Tab-separated table of N, CA, C and O in Angstrom:
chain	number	residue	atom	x	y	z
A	1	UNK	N	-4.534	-10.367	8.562
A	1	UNK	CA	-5.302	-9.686	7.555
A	1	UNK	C	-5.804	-8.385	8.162
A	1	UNK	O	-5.976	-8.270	9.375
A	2	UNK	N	-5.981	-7.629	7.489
A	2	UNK	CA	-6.160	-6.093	8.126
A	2	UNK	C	-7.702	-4.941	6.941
A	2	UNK	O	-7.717	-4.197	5.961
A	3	UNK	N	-8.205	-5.242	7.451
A	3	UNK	CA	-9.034	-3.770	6.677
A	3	UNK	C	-9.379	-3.167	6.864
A	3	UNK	O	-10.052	-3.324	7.882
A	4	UNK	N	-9.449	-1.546	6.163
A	4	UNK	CA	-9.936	-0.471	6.619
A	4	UNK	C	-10.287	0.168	5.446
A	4	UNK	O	-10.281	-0.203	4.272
A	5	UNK	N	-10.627	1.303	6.043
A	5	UNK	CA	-11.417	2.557	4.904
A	5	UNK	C	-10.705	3.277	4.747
A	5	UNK	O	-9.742	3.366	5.509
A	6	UNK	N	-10.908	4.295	3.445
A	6	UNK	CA	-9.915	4.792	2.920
A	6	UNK	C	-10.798	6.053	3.052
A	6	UNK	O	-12.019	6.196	2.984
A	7	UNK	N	-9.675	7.014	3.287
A	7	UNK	CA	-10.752	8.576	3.800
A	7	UNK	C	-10.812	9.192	2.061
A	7	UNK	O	-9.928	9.163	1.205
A	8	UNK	N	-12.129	9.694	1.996
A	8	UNK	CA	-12.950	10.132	0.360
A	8	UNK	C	-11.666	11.025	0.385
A	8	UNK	O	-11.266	11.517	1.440
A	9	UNK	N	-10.817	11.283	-1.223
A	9	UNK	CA	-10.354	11.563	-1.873
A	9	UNK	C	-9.025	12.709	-1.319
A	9	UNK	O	-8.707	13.882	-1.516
A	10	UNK	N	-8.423	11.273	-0.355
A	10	UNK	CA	-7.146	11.145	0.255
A	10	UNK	C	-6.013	10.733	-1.204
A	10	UNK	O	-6.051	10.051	-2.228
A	11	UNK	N	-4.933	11.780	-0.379
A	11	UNK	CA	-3.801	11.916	-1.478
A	11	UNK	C	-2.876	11.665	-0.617
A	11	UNK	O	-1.779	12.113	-0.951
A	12	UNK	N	-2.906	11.127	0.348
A	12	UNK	CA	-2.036	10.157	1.410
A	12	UNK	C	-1.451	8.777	0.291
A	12	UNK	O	-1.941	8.562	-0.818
A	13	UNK	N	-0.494	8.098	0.819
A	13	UNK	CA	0.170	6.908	0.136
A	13	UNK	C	-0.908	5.796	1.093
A	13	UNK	O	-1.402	5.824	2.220
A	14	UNK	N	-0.921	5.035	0.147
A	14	UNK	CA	-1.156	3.703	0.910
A	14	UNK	C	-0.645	3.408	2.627
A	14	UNK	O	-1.441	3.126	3.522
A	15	UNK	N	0.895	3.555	2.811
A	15	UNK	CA	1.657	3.901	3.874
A	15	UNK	C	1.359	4.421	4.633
A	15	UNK	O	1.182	3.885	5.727
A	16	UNK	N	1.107	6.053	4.370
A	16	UNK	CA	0.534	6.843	4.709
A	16	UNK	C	-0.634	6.572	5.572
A	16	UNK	O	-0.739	7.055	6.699
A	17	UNK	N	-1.605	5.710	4.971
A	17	UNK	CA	-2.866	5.591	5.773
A	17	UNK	C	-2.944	4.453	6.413
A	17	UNK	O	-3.973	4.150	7.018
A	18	UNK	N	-1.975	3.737	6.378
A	18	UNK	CA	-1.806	2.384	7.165
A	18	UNK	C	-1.260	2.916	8.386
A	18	UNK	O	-1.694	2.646	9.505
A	19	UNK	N	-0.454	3.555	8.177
A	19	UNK	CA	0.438	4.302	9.734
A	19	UNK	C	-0.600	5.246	10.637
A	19	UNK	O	-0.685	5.328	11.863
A	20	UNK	N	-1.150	5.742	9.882
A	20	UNK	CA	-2.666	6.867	10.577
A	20	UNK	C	-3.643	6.194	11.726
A	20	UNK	O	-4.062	6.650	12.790
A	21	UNK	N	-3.883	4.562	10.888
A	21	UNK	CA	-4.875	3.950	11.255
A	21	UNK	C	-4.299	2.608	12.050
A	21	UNK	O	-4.893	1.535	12.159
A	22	UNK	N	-3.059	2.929	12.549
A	22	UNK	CA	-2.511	1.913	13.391
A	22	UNK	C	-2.176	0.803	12.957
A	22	UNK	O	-1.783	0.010	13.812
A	23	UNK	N	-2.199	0.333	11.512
A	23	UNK	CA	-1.633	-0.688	10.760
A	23	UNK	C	-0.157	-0.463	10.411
A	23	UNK	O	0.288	0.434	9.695
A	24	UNK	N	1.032	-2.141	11.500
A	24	UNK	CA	2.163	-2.220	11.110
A	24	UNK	C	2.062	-2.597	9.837
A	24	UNK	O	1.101	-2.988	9.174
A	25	UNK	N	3.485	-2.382	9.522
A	25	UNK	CA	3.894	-2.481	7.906
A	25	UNK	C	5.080	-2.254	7.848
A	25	UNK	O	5.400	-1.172	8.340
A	26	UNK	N	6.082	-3.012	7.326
A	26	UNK	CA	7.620	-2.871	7.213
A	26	UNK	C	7.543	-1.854	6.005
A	26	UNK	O	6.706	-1.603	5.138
A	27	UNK	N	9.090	-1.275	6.422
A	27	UNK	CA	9.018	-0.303	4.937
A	27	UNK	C	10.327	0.082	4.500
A	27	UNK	O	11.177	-0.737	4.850
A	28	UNK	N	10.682	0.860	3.981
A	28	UNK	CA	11.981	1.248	4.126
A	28	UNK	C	12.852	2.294	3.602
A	28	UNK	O	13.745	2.904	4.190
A	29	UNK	N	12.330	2.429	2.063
A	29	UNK	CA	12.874	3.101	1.316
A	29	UNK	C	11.676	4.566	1.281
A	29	UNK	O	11.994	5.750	1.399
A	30	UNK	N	10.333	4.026	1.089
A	30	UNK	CA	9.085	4.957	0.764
A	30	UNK	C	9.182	5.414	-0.911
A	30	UNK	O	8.687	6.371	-1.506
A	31	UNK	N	9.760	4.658	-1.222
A	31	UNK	CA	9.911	5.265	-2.887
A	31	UNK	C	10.121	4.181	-3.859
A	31	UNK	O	10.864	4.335	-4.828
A	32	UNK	N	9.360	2.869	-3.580
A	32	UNK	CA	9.187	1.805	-4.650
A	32	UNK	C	10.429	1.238	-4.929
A	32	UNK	O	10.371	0.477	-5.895
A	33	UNK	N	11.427	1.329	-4.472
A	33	UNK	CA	12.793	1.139	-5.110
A	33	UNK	C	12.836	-0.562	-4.340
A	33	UNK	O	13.181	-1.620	-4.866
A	34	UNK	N	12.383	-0.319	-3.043
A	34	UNK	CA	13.180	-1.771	-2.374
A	34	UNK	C	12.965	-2.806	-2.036
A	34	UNK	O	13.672	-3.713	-1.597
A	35	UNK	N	11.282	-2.633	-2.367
A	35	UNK	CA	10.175	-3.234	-2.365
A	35	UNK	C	9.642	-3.686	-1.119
A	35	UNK	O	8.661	-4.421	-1.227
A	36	UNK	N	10.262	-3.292	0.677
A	36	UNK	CA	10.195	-3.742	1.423
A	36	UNK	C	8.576	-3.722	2.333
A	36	UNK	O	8.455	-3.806	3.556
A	37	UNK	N	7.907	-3.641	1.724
A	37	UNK	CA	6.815	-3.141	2.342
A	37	UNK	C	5.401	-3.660	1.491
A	37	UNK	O	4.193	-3.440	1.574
A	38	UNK	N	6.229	-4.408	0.705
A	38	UNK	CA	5.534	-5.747	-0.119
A	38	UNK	C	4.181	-6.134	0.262
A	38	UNK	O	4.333	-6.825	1.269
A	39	UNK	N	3.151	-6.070	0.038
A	39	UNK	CA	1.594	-6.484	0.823
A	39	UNK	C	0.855	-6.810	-0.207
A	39	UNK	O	0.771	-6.196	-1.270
A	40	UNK	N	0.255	-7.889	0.138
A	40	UNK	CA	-0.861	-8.984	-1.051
A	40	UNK	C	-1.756	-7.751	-0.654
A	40	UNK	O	-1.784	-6.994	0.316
A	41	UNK	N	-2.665	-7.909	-2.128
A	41	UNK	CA	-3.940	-6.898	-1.769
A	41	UNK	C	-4.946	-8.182	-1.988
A	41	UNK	O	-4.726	-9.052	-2.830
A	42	UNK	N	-6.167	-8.172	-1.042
A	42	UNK	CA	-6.722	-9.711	-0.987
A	42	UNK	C	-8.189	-8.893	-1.782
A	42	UNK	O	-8.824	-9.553	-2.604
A	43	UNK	N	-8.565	-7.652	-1.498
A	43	UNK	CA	-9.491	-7.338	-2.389
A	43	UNK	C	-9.431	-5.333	-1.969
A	43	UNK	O	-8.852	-4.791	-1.028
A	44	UNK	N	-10.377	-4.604	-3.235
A	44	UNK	CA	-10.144	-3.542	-3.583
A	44	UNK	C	-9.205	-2.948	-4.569
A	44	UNK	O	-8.258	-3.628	-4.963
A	45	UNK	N	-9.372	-1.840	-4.965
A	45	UNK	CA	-8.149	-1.400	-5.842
A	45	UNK	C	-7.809	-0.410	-5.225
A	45	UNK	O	-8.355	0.143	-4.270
A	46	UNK	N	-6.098	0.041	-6.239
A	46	UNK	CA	-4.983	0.845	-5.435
A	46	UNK	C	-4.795	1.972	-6.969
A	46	UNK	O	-5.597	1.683	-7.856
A	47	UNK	N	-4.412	2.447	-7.099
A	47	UNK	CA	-3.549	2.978	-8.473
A	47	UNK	C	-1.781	3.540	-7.818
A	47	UNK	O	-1.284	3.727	-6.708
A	48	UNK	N	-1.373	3.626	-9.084
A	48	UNK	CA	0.230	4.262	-8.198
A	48	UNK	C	0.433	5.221	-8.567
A	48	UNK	O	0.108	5.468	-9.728
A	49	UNK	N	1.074	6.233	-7.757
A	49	UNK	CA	1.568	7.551	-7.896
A	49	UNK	C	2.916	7.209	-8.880
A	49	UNK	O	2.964	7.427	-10.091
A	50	UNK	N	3.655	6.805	-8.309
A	50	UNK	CA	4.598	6.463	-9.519
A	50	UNK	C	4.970	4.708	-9.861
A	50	UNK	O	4.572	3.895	-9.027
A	51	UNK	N	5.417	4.408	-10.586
A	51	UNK	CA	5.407	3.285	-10.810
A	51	UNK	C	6.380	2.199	-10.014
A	51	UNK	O	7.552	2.476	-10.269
A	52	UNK	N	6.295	1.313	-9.334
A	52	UNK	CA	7.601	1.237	-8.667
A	52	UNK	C	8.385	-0.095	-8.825
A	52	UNK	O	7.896	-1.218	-8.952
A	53	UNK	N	10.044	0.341	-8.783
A	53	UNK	CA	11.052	-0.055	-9.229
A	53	UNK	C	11.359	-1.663	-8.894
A	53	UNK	O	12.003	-2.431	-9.608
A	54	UNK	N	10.868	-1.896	-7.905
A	54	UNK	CA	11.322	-2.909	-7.401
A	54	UNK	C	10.302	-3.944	-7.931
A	54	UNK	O	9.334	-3.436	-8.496
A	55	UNK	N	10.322	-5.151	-7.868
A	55	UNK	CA	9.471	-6.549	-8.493
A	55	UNK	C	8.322	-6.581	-7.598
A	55	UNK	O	8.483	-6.281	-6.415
A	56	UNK	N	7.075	-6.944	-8.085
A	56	UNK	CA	5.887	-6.382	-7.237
A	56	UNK	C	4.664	-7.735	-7.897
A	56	UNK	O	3.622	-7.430	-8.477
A	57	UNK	N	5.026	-8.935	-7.684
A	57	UNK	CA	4.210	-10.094	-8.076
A	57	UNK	C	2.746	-9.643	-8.282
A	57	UNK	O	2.168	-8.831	-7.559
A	58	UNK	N	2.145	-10.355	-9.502
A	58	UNK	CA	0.858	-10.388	-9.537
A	58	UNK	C	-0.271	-10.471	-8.099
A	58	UNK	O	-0.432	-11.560	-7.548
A	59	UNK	N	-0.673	-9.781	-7.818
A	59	UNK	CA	-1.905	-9.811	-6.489
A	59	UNK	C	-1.136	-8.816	-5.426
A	59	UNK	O	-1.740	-8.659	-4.365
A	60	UNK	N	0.353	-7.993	-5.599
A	60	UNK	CA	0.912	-7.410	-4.336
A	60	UNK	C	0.763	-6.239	-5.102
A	60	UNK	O	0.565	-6.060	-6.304
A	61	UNK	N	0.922	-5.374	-4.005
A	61	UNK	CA	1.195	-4.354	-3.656
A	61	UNK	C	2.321	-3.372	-3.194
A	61	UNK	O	2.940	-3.956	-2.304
A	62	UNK	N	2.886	-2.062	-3.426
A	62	UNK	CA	4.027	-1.276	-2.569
A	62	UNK	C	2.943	-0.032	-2.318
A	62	UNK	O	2.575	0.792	-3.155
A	63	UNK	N	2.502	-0.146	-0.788
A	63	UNK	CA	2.238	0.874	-0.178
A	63	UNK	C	2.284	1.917	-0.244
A	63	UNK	O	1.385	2.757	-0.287
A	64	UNK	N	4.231	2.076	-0.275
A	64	UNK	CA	4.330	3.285	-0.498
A	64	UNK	C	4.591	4.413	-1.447
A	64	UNK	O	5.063	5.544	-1.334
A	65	UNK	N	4.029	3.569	-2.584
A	65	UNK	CA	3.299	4.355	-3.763
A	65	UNK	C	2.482	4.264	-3.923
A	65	UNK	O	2.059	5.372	-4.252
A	66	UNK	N	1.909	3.730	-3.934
A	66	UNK	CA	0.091	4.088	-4.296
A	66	UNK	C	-1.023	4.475	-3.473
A	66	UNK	O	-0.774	4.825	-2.320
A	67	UNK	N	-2.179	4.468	-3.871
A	67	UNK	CA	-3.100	5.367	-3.305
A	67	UNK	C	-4.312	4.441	-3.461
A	67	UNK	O	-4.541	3.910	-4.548
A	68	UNK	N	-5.072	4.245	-2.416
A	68	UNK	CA	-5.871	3.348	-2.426
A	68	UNK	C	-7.289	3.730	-3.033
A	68	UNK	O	-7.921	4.371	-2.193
A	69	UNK	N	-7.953	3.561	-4.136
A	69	UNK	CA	-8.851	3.928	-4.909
A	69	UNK	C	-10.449	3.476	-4.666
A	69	UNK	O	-11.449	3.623	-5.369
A	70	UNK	N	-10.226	2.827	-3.284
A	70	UNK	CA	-11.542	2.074	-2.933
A	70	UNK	C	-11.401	1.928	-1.190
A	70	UNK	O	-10.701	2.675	-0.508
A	71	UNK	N	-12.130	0.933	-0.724
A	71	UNK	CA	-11.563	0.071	0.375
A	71	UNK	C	-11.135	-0.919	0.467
A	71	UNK	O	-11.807	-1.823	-0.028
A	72	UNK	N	-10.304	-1.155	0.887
A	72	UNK	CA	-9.180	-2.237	0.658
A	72	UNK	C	-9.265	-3.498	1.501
A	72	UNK	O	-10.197	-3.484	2.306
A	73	UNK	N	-8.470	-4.628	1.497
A	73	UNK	CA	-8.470	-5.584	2.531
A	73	UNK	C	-7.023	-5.657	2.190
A	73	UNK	O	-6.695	-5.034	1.180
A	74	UNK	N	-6.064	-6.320	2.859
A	74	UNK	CA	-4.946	-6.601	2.743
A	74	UNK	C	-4.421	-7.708	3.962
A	74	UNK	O	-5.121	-7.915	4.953
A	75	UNK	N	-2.990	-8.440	3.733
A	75	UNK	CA	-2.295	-9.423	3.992
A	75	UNK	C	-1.204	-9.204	4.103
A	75	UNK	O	-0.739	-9.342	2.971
A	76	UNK	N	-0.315	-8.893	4.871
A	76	UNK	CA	1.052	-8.722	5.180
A	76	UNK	C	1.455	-8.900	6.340
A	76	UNK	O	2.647	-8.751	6.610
C-alpha cells in the first residue's frame, strides 16, 4: 500500500507523480489503452484526462491518465 500527497494543482498524470515520488508501478502503454498499470484506489479521488480504453473494474484506477484530485492512498 503506498500514500502520498499530491502537489496543489499539479497537471502531472497520476504516473507522473508516482515516478517523482519513488513509487514502482508497472506501465506500459501511458495512454489507457493496455491497462497495464492497473491500481485499486483504496481512498481519495482521481478524475481522467482522457477516458481510458482498456477495462478498469469498479474501485481501480489507470495512472496514466488521470490526475489525482485529492490525496490519495493506493494498492498495487
Amino acid at each position: 500500500m503506498a500514500a502520498f500527497n499530491v502537489p496543489e494543482k499539479s497537471d502531472k498524470t497520476l504516473l507522473q507523480s508516482m515516478e517523482e515520488q519513488g513509487i514502482e508501478t508497472h506501465f506500459h502503454c501511458r495512454d489507457g489503452f493496455c491497462g497495464a498499470c492497473r491500481t485499486q484506489l483504496i481512498s481519495g479521488q482521481v478524475s481522467y484526462i482522457n477516458e481510458p480504453l482498456a477495462y478498469v473494474r469498479e474501485g481501480d484506477i489507470l495512472p496514466c491518465v488521470c490526475i489525482a484530485s485529492s490525496d490519495i492512498e493506493i494498492e498495487h
